[in-house]
Backbone as ProteinMPNN parsed JSONL, in Angstrom:
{"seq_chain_A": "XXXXXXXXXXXXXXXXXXXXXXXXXXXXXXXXXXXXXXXXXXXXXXXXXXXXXXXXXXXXXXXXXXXXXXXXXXXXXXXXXXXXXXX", "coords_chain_A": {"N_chain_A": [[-32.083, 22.057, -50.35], [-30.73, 22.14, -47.087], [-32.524, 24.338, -44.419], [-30.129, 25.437, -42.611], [-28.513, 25.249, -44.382], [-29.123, 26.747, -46.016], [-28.983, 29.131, -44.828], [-26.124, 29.268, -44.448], [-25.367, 29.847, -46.781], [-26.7, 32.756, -47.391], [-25.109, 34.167, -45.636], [-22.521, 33.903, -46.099], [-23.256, 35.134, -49.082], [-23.73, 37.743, -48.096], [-21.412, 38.444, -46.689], [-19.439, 38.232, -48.842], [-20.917, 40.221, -50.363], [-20.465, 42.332, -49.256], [-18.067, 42.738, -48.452], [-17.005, 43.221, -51.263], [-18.256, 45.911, -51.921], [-17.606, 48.863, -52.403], [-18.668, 51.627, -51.822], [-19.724, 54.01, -49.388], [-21.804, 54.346, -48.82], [-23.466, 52.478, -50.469], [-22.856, 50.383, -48.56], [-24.572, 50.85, -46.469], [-27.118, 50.87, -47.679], [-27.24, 48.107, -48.332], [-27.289, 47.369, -45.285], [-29.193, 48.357, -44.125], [-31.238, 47.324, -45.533], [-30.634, 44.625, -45.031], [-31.703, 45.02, -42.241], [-34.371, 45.603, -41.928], [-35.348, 43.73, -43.559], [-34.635, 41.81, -41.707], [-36.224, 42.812, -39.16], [-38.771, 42.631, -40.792], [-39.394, 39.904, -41.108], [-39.173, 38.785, -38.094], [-41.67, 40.613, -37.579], [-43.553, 39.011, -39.005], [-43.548, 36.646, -38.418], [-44.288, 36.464, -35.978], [-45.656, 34.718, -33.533], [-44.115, 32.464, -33.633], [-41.865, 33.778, -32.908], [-41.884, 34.721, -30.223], [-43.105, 32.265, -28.76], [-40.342, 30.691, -29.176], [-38.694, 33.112, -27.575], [-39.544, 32.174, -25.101], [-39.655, 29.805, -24.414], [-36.659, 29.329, -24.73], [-36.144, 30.786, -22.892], [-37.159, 29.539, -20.496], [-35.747, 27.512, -20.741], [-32.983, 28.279, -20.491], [-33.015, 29.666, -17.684], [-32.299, 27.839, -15.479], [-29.24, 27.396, -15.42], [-28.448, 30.091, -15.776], [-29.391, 31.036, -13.223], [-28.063, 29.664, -11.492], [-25.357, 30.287, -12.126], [-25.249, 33.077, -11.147], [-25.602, 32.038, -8.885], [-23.46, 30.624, -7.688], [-21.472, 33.141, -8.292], [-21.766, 34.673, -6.539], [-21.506, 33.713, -3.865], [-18.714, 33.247, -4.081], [-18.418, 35.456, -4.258], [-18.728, 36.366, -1.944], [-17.135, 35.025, -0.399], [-14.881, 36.155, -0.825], [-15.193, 38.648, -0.065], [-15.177, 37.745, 2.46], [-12.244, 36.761, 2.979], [-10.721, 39.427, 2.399], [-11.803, 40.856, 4.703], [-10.72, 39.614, 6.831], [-8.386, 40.328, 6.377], [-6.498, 38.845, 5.124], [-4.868, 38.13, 1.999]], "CA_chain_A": [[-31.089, 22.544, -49.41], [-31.635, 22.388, -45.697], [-32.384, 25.53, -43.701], [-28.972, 25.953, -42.25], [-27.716, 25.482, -45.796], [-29.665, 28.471, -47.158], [-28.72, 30.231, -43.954], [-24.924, 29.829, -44.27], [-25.014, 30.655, -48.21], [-26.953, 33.14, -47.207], [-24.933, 34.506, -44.545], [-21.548, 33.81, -47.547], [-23.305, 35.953, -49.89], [-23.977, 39.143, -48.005], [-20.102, 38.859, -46.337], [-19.055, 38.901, -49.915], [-21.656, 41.584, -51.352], [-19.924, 43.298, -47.863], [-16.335, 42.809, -49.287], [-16.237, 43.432, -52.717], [-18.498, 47.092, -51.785], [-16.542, 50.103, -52.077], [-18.992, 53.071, -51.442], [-20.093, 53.864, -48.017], [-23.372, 54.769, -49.306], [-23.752, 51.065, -50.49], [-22.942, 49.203, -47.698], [-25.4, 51.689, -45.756], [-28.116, 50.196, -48.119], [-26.977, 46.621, -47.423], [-27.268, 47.37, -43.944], [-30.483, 49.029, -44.393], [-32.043, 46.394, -46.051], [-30.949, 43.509, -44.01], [-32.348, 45.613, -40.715], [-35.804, 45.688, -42.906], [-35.598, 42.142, -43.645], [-35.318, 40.802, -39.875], [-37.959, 42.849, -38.444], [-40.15, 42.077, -41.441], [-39.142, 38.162, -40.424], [-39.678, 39.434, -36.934], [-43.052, 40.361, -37.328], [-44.61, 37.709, -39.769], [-43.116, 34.981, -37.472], [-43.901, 37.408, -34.333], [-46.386, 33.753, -32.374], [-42.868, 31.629, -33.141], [-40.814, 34.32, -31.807], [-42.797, 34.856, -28.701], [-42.667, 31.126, -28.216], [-39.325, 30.289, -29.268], [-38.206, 33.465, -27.016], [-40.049, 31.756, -23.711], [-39.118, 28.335, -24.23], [-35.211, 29.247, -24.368], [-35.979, 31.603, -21.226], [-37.208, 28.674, -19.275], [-34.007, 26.218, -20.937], [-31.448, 29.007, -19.599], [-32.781, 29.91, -16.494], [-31.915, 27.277, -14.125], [-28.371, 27.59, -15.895], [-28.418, 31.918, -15.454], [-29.218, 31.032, -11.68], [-27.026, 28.534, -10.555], [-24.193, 31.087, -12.361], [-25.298, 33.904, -10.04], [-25.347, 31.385, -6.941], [-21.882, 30.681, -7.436], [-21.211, 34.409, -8.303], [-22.231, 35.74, -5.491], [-20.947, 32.93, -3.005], [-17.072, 33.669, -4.471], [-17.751, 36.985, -3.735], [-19.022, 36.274, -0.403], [-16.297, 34.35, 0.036], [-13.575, 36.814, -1.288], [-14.986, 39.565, 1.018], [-14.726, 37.756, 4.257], [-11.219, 36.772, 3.133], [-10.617, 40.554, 2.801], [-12.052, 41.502, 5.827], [-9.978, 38.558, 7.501], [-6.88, 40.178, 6.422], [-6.13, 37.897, 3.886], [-4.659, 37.997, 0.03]], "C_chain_A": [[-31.761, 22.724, -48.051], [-31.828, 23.799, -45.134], [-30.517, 26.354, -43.386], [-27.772, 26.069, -43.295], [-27.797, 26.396, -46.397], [-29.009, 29.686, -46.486], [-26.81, 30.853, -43.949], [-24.453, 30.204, -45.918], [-25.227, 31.815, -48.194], [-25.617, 34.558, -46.901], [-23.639, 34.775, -45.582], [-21.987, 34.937, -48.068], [-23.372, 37.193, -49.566], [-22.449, 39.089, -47.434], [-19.57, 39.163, -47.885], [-19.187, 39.93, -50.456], [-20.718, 42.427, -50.524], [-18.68, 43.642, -48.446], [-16.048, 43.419, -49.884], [-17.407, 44.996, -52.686], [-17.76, 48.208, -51.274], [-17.182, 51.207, -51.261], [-19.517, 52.758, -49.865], [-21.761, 53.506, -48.035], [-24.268, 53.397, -49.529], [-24.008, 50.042, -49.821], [-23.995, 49.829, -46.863], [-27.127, 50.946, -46.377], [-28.161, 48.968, -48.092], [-27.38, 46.78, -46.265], [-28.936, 46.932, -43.343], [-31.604, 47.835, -44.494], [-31.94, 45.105, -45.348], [-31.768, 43.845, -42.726], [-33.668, 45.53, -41.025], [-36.306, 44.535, -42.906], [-35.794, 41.826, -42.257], [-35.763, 41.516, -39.295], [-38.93, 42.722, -39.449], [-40.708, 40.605, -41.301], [-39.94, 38.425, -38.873], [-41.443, 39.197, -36.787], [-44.317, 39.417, -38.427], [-44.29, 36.843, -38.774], [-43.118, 35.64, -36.261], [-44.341, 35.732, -32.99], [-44.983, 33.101, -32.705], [-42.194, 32.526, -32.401], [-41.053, 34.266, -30.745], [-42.634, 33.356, -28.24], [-41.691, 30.958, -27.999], [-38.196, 31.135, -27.8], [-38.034, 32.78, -25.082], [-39.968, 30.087, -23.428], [-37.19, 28.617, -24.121], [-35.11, 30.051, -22.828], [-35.957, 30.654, -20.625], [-36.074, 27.839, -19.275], [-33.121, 27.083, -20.191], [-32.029, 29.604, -18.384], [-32.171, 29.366, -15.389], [-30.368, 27.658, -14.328], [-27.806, 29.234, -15.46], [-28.269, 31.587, -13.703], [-28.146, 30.386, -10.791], [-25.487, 29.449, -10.868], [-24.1, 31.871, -11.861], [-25.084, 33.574, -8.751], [-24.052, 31.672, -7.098], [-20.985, 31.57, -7.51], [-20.921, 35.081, -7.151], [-21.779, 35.064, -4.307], [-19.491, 33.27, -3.15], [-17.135, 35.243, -4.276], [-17.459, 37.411, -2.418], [-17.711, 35.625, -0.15], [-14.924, 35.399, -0.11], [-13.961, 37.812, -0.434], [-14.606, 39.204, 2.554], [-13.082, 37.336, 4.025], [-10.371, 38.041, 3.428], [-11.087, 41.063, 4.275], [-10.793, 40.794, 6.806], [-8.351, 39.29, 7.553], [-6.177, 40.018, 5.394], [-6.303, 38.027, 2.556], [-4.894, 37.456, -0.611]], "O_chain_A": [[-32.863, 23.219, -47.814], [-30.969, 24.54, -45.61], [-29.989, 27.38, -43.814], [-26.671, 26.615, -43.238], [-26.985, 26.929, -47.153], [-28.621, 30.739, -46.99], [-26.307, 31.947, -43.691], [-23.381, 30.739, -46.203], [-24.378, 32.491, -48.776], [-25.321, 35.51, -47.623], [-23.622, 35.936, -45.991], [-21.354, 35.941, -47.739], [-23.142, 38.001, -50.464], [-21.98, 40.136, -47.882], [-19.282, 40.331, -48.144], [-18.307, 40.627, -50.962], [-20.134, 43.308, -51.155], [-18.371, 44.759, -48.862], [-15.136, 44.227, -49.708], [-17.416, 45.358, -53.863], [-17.393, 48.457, -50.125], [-16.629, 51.718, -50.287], [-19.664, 51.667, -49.315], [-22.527, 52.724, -47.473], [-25.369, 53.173, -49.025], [-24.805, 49.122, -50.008], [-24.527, 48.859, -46.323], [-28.049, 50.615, -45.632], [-29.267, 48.523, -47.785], [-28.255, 45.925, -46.136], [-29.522, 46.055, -42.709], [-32.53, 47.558, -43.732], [-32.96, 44.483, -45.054], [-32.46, 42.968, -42.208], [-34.284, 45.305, -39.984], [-37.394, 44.206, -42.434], [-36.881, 41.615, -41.719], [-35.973, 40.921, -38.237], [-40.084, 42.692, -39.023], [-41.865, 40.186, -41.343], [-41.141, 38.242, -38.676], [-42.163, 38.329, -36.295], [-45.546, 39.338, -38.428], [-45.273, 36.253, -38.326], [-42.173, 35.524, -35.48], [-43.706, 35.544, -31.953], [-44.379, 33.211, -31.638], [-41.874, 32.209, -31.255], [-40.263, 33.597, -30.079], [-41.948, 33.229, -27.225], [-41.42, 30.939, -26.798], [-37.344, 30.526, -27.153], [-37.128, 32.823, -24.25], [-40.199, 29.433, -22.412], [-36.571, 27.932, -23.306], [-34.264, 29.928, -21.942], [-34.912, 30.451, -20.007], [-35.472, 27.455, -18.272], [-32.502, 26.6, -19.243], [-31.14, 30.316, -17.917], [-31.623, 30.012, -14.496], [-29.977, 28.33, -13.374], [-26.753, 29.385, -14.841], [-27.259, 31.842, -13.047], [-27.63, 30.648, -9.705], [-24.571, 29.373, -10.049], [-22.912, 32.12, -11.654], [-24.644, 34.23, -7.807], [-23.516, 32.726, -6.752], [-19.855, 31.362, -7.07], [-20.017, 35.875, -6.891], [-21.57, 35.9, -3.429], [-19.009, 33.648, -2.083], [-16.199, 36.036, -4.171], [-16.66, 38.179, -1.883], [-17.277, 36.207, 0.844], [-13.985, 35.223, 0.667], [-12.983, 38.12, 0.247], [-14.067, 39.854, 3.449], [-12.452, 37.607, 5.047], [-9.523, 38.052, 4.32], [-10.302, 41.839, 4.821], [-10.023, 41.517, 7.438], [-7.436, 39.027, 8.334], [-5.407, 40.801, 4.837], [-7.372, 38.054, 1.946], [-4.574, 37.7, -1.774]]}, "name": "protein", "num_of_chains": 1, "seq": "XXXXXXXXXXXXXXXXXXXXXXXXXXXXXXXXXXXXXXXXXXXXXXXXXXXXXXXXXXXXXXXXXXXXXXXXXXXXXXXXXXXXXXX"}
């Protein structure tokens, strides 16, 4: 099974365990235990994370910036219409 196969059985089996749990107390230990699991993932795989985190930084930055240019230009632009007068 590929990764993303394990991940969405995965991902299946705890919405179910989630479902078909009545007590509060239960799903509290579900919770529990998944929060356990991904920082124990976390920090065994801490040199991929650290990579993986700084390679998607550099993919979405130019993307983040160019969404603030144009942010901040439509605003610029919407205040001098306001100042102007204008609706």
């Amino acid at each position: 099974m590929t990764t993303i196969g394990s991940a969405v059985m995965t991902g299946v089996l705890l919405y179910v365990i989630w479902k078909t749990v009545q007590t509060e107390k239960a799903r509290n230990f579900l919770w529990t235990g998944c929060v356990i699991f991904f920082f124990a993932m976390l920090f065994l795989n801490r040199n991929a994370a650290i990579d993986l985190t700084i390679s998607e930084t550099k993919g979405w930055w130019p993307v983040f910036s160019e969404m603030v240019k144009n942010m901040s230009g439509g605003l610029r632009d919407l205040l001098r219409t306001l100042m102007k007068g204008g609706a």
